[in-house]
Short mmCIF file of C-alpha atoms in Angstrom, two decimals:
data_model
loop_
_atom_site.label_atom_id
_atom_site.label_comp_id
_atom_site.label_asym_id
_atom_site.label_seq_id
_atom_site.Cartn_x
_atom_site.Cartn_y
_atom_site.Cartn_z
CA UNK A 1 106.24 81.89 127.99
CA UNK A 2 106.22 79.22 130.63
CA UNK A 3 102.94 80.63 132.43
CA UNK A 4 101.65 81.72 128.98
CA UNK A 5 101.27 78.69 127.77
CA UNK A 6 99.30 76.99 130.31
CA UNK A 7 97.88 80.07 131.84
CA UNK A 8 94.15 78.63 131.56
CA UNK A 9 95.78 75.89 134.32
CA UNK A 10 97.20 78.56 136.49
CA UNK A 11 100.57 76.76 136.14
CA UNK A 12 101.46 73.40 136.42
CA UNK A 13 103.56 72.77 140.54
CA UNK A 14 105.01 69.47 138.92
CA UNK A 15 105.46 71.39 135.62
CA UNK A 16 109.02 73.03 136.20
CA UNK A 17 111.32 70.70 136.79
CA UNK A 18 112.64 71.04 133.38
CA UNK A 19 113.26 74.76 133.68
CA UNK A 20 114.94 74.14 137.50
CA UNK A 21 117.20 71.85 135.36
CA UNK A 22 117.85 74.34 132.89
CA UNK A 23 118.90 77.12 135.33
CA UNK A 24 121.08 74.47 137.38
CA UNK A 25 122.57 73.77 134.16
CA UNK A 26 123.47 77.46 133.26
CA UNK A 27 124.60 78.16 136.50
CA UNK A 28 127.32 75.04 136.40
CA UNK A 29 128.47 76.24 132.98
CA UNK A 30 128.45 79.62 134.28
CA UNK A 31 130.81 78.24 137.40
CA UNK A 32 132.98 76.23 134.72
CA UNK A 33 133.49 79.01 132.58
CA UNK A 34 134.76 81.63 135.53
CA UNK A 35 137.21 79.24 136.74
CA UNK A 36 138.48 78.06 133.37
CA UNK A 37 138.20 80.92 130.95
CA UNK A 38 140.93 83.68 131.02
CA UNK A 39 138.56 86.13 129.51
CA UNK A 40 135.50 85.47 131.87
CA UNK A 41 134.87 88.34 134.50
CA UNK A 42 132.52 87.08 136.94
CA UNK A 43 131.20 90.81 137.32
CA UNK A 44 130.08 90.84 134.27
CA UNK A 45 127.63 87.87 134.51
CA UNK A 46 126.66 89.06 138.30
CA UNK A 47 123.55 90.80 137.08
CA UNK A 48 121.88 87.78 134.71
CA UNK A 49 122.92 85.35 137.99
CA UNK A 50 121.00 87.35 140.24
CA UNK A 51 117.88 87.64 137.53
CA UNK A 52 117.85 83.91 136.76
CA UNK A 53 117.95 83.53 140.71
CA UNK A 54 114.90 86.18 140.80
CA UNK A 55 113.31 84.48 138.47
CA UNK A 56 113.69 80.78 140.25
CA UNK A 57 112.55 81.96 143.38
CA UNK A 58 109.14 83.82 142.17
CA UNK A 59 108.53 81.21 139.84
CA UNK A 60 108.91 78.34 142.70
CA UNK A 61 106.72 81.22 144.88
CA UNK A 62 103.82 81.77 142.54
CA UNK A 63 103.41 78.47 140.93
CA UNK A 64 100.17 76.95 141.14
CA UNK A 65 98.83 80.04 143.28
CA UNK A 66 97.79 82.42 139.87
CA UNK A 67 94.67 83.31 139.24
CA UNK A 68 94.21 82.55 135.73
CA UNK A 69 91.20 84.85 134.76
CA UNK A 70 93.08 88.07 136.36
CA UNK A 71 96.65 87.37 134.40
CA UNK A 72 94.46 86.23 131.44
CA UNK A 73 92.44 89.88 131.55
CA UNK A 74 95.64 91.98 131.99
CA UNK A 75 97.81 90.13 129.66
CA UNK A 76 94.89 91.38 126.88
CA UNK A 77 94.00 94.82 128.49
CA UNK A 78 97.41 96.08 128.40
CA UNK A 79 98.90 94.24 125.13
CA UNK A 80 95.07 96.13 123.95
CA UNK A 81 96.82 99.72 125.71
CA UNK A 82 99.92 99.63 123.94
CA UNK A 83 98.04 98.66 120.18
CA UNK A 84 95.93 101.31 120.89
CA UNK A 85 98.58 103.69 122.20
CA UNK A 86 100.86 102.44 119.16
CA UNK A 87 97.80 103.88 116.45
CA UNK A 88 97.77 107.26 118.09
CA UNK A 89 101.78 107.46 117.73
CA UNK A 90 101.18 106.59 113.95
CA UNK A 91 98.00 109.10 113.32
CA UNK A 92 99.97 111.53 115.26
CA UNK A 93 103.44 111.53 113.41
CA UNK A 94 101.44 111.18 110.19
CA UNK A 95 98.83 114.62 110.32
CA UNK A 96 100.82 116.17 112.46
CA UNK A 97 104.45 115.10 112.33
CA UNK A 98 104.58 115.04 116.24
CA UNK A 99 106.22 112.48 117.92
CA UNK A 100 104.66 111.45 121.07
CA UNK A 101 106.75 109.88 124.09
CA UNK A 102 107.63 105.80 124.35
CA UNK A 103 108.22 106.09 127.85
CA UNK A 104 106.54 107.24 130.86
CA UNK A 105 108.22 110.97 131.85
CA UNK A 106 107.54 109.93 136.02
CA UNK A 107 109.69 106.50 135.29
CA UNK A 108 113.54 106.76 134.64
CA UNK A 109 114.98 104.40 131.95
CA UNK A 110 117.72 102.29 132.89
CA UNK A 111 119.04 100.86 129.30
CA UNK A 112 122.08 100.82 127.68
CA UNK A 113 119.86 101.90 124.80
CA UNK A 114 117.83 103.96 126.56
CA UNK A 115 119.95 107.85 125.74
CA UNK A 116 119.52 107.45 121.72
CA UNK A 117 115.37 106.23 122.65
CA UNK A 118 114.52 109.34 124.49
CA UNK A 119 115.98 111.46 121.96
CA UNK A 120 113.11 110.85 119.69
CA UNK A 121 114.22 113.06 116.55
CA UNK A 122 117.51 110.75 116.38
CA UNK A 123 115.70 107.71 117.09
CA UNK A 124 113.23 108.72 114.28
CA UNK A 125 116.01 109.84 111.89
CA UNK A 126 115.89 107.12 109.59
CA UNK A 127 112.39 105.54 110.19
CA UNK A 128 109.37 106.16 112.15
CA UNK A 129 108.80 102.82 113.86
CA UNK A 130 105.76 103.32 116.58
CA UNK A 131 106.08 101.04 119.67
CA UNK A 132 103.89 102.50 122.02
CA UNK A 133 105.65 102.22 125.43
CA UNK A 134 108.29 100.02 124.04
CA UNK A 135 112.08 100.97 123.74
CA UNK A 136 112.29 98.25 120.57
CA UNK A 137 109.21 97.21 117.93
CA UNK A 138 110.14 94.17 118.83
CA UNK A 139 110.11 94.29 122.63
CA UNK A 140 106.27 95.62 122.06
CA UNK A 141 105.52 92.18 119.65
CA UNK A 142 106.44 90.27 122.68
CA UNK A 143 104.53 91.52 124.79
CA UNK A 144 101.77 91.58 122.75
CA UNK A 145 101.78 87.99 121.69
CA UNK A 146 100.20 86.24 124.69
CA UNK A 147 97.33 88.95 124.67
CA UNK A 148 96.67 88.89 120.86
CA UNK A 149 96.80 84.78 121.38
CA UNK A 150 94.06 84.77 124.24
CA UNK A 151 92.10 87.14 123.07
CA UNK A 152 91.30 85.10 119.54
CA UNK A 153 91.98 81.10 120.69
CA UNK A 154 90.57 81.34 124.06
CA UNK A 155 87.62 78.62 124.41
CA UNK A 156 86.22 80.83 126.81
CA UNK A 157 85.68 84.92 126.25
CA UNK A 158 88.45 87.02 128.40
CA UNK A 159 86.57 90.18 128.32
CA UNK A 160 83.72 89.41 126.78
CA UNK A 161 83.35 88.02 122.68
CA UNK A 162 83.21 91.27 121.30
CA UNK A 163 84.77 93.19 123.62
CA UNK A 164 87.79 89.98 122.09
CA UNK A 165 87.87 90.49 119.02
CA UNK A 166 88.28 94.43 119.29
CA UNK A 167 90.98 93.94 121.17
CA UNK A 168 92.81 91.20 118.57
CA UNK A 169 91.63 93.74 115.68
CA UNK A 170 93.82 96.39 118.11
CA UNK A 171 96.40 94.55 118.69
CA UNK A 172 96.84 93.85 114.93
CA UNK A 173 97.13 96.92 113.83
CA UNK A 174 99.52 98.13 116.27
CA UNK A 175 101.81 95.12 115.54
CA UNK A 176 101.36 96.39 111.64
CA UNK A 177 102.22 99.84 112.58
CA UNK A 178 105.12 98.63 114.31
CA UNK A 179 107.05 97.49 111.14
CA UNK A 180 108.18 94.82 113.57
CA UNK A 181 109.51 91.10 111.70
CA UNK A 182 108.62 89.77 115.00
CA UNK A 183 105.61 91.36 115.44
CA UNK A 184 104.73 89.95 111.50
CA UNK A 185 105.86 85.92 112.55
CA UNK A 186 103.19 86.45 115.65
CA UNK A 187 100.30 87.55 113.41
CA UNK A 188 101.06 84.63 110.82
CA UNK A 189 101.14 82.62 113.41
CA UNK A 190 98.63 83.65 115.67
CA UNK A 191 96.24 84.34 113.20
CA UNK A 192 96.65 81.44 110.81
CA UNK A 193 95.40 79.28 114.11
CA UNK A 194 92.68 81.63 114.65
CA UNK A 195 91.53 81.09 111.04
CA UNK A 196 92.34 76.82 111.62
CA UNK A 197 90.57 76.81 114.47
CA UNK A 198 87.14 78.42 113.39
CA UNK A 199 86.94 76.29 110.18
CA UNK A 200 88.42 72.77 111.60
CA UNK A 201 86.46 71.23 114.46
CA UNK A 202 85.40 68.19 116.53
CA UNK A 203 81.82 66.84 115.99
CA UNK A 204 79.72 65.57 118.87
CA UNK A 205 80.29 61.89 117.13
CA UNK A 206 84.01 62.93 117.68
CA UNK A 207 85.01 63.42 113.51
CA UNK A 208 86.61 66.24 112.28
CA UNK A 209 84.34 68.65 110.53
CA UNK A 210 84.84 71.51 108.12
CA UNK A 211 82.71 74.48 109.66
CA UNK A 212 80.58 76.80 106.82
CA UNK A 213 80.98 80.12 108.60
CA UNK A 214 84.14 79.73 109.88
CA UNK A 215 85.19 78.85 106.32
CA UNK A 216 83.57 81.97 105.55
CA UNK A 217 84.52 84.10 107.90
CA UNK A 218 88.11 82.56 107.52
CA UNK A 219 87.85 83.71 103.32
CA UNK A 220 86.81 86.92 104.56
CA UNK A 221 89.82 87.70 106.70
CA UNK A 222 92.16 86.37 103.98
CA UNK A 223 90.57 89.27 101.80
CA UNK A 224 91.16 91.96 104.06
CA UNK A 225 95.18 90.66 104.79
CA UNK A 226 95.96 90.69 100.90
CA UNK A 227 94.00 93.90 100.33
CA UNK A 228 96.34 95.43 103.70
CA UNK A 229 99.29 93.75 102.45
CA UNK A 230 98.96 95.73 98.52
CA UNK A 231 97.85 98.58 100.28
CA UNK A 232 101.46 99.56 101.30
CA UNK A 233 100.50 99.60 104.98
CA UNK A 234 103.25 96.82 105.49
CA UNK A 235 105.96 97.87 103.09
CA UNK A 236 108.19 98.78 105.59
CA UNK A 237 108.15 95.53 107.46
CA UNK A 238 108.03 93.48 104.51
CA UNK A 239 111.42 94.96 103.21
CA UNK A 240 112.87 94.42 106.62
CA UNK A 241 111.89 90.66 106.09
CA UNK A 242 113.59 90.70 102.52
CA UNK A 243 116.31 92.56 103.65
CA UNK A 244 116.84 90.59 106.46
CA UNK A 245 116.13 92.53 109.48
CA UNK A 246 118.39 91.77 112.10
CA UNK A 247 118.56 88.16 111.08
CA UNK A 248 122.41 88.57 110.04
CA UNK A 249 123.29 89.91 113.85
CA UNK A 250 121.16 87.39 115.37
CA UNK A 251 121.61 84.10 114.14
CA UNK A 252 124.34 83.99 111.36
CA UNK A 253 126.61 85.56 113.96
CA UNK A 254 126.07 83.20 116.60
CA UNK A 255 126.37 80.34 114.03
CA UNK A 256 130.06 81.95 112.92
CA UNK A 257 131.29 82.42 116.32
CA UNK A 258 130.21 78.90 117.23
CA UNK A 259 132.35 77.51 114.19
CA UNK A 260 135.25 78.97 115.34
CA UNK A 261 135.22 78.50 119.35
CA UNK A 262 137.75 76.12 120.62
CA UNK A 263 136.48 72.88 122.11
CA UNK A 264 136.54 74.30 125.68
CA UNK A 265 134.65 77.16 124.52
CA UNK A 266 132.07 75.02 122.64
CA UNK A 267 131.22 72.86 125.59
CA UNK A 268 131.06 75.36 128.76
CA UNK A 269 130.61 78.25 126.83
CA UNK A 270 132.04 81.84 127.26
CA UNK A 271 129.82 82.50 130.67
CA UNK A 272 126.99 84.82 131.15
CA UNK A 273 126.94 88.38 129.73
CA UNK A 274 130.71 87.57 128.13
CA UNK A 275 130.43 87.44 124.70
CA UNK A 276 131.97 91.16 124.36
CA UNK A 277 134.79 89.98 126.44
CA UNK A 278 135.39 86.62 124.48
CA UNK A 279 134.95 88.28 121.07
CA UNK A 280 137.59 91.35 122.05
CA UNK A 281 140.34 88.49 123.72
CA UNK A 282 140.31 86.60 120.48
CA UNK A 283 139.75 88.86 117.75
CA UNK A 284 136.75 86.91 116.26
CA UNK A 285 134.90 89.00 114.01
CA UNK A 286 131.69 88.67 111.47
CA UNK A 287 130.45 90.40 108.50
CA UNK A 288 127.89 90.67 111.11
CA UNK A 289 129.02 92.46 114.06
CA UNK A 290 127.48 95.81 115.35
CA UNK A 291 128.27 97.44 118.13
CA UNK A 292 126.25 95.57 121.02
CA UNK A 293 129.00 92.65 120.32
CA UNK A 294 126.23 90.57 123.17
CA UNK A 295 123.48 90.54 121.13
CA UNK A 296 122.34 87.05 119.53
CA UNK A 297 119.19 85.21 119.54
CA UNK A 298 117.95 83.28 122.68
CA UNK A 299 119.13 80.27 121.22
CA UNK A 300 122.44 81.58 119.84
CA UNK A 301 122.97 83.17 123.29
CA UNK A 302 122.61 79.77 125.24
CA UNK A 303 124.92 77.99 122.87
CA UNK A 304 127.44 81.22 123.04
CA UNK A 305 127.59 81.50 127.06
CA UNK A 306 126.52 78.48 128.19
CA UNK A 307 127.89 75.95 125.51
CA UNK A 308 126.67 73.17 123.54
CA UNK A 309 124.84 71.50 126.72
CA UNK A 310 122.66 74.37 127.67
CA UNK A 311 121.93 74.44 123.87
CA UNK A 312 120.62 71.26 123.68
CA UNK A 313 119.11 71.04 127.09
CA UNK A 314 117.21 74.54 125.73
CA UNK A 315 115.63 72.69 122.69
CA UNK A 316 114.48 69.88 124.41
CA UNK A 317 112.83 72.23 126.87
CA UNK A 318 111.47 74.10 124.23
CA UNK A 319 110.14 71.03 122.68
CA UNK A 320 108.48 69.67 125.54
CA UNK A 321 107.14 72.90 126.71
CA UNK A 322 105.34 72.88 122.92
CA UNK A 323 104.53 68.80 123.13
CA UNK A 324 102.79 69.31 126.53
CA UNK A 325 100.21 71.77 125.39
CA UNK A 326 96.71 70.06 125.26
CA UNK A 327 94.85 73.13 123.02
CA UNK A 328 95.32 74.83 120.21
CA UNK A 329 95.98 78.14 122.56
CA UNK A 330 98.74 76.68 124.50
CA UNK A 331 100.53 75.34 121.82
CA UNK A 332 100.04 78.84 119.65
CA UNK A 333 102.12 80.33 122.29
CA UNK A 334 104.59 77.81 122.49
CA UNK A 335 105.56 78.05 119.17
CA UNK A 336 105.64 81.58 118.78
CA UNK A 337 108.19 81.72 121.98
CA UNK A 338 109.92 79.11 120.26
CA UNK A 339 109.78 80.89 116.78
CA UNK A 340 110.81 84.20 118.22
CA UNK A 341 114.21 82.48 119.89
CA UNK A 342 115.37 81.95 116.70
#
């Protein structure tokens, strides 16, 4: 989300400071909580150490160096790939009750989910949810977000104008398909500053004009969502919404284990990748619980394992990485990383 958001500069060399402070800070709470927890197994947080490292180092490698166009024209091409992958899934299943294959046969999944995903009639037991080459829906929204954002905000075309908006109409529809929450949140938000940003603009005397055709065009669009939305294309991911989705398991659980951590606990946190082992040594429980006992939100999981300091070092990051976007673009992607933590 860092690149994302100022991919049109290539990324900012003076820009990631903040983040070098974050992962300093994670890695001293990380430190703190091995030494001082009895619970915390330094094993267990090995592997997110050594990806936050990976991640350091080819960030400080690549910064500055990107060339924007190129990442701007993949980022669309293949979140247009997986849409358009993710409509033949749906056609398929529904004329011919096939199910066609999420991953790749040549490339071996390593996932703790992974077993129950290739076994497509027990994945598919309950609901058909299409992700194209996506374990989770909502793994496929994420990835689709940056592309779907370029390829309608960009001030200048990625692929070419038409070749754009194909490729947002795409992406759409494979994010519908997907009966993804996520993948809903990015099209209200994505779309809602498409639809701004055609009707609102800046006159050459520099006052803020009300565009005709965007309005148009902007009425137009609102027409087709409501006539989608009573269709019963969506029903399925507007129940998850009511219902809740996995909000319960991501965010109400965090904020109940948070209530009840100990001060220690609250300020370093339980370490990396140790939330199973924290939960299991106390007991603590929630109406909530499932049985991936480390899955939270982003934002629950840096208050979780890296405390209250990392939490609040997080949100100001978060805040400044939406604050220093210049365009309407930038700060589209911002928000929906930020929105999507939650």
């Amino acid at each position: 989300a860092y690149f994302a958001a100022s991919v049109a500069k290539g990324g900012d060399r003076r820009g990631f400071f903040g983040l070098y402070v974050i992962f300093a800070m994670v890695l001293l709470a990380n430190t703190l909580a091995v030494i001082c927890q009895p619970f915390c197994s330094f094993s267990d947080s090995v592997s997110v150490l050594i990806r936050i490292a990976f991640y350091a180092v080819l960030i400080f490698a690549v910064r500055g160096r990107i060339d924007a166009v190129l990442l701007c024209r993949l980022l669309v091409l293949l979140a247009f790939a997986n849409g358009f992958y993710t409509i033949i899934q749906f056609v398929s299943y529904q004329v011919s009750g096939v199910y066609l294959p999420i991953t790749l046969p040549f490339l071996e999944v390593e996932s703790s989910e992974g077993g129950i995903r290739l076994d497509l009639d027990s994945y598919y037991m309950w609901s058909f949810r299409p992700s194209g080459f996506f374990l989770e829906p909502s793994y496929a929204a994420l990835f689709s977000d940056p592309g779907l954002a370029l390829s309608l905000l960009s001030n200048k075309a990625i692929l070419e104008k038409r070749a754009d908006l194909f490729a947002a109409f795409v992406i759409t529809v494979g994010l519908f398909l997907s009966t993804s929450s996520m993948g809903l949140a990015i099209l209200a938000i994505v779309w809602i500053a498409a639809i701004f940003k055609r009707i609102v603009y800046r006159g050459e005397d520099g006052t803020t004009r009300i565009s005709s055709p965007g309005l148009l065009a902007a009425m137009g669009i609102a027409v087709f969502l409501i006539a989608v939305l009573f269709s019963g294309l969506v029903d399925s991911s507007l129940s998850r919404v009511s219902s809740g989705g996995s909000f319960g398991q991501r965010i109400l659980r965090g904020v109940e284990l948070a209530q009840d951590m100990d001060i220690r606990t609250f300020i370093m946190g339980t370490g990396l990748n140790n939330l199973t082992e924290y939960v299991r040594y106390y007991g603590a429980t929630t109406p909530y619980d499932e049985a991936n006992l480390e899955y939270v939100s982003a934002f629950a999981g840096a208050l979780l394992n890296s405390g209250i300091l990392v939490f609040i070092g997080y949100m100001a990051f978060s805040a400044k990485l939406f604050l220093s976007q210049k365009d309407i673009l930038g700060k589209t992607i911002a928000l929906v990383f930020i929105v999507l933590c939650f």
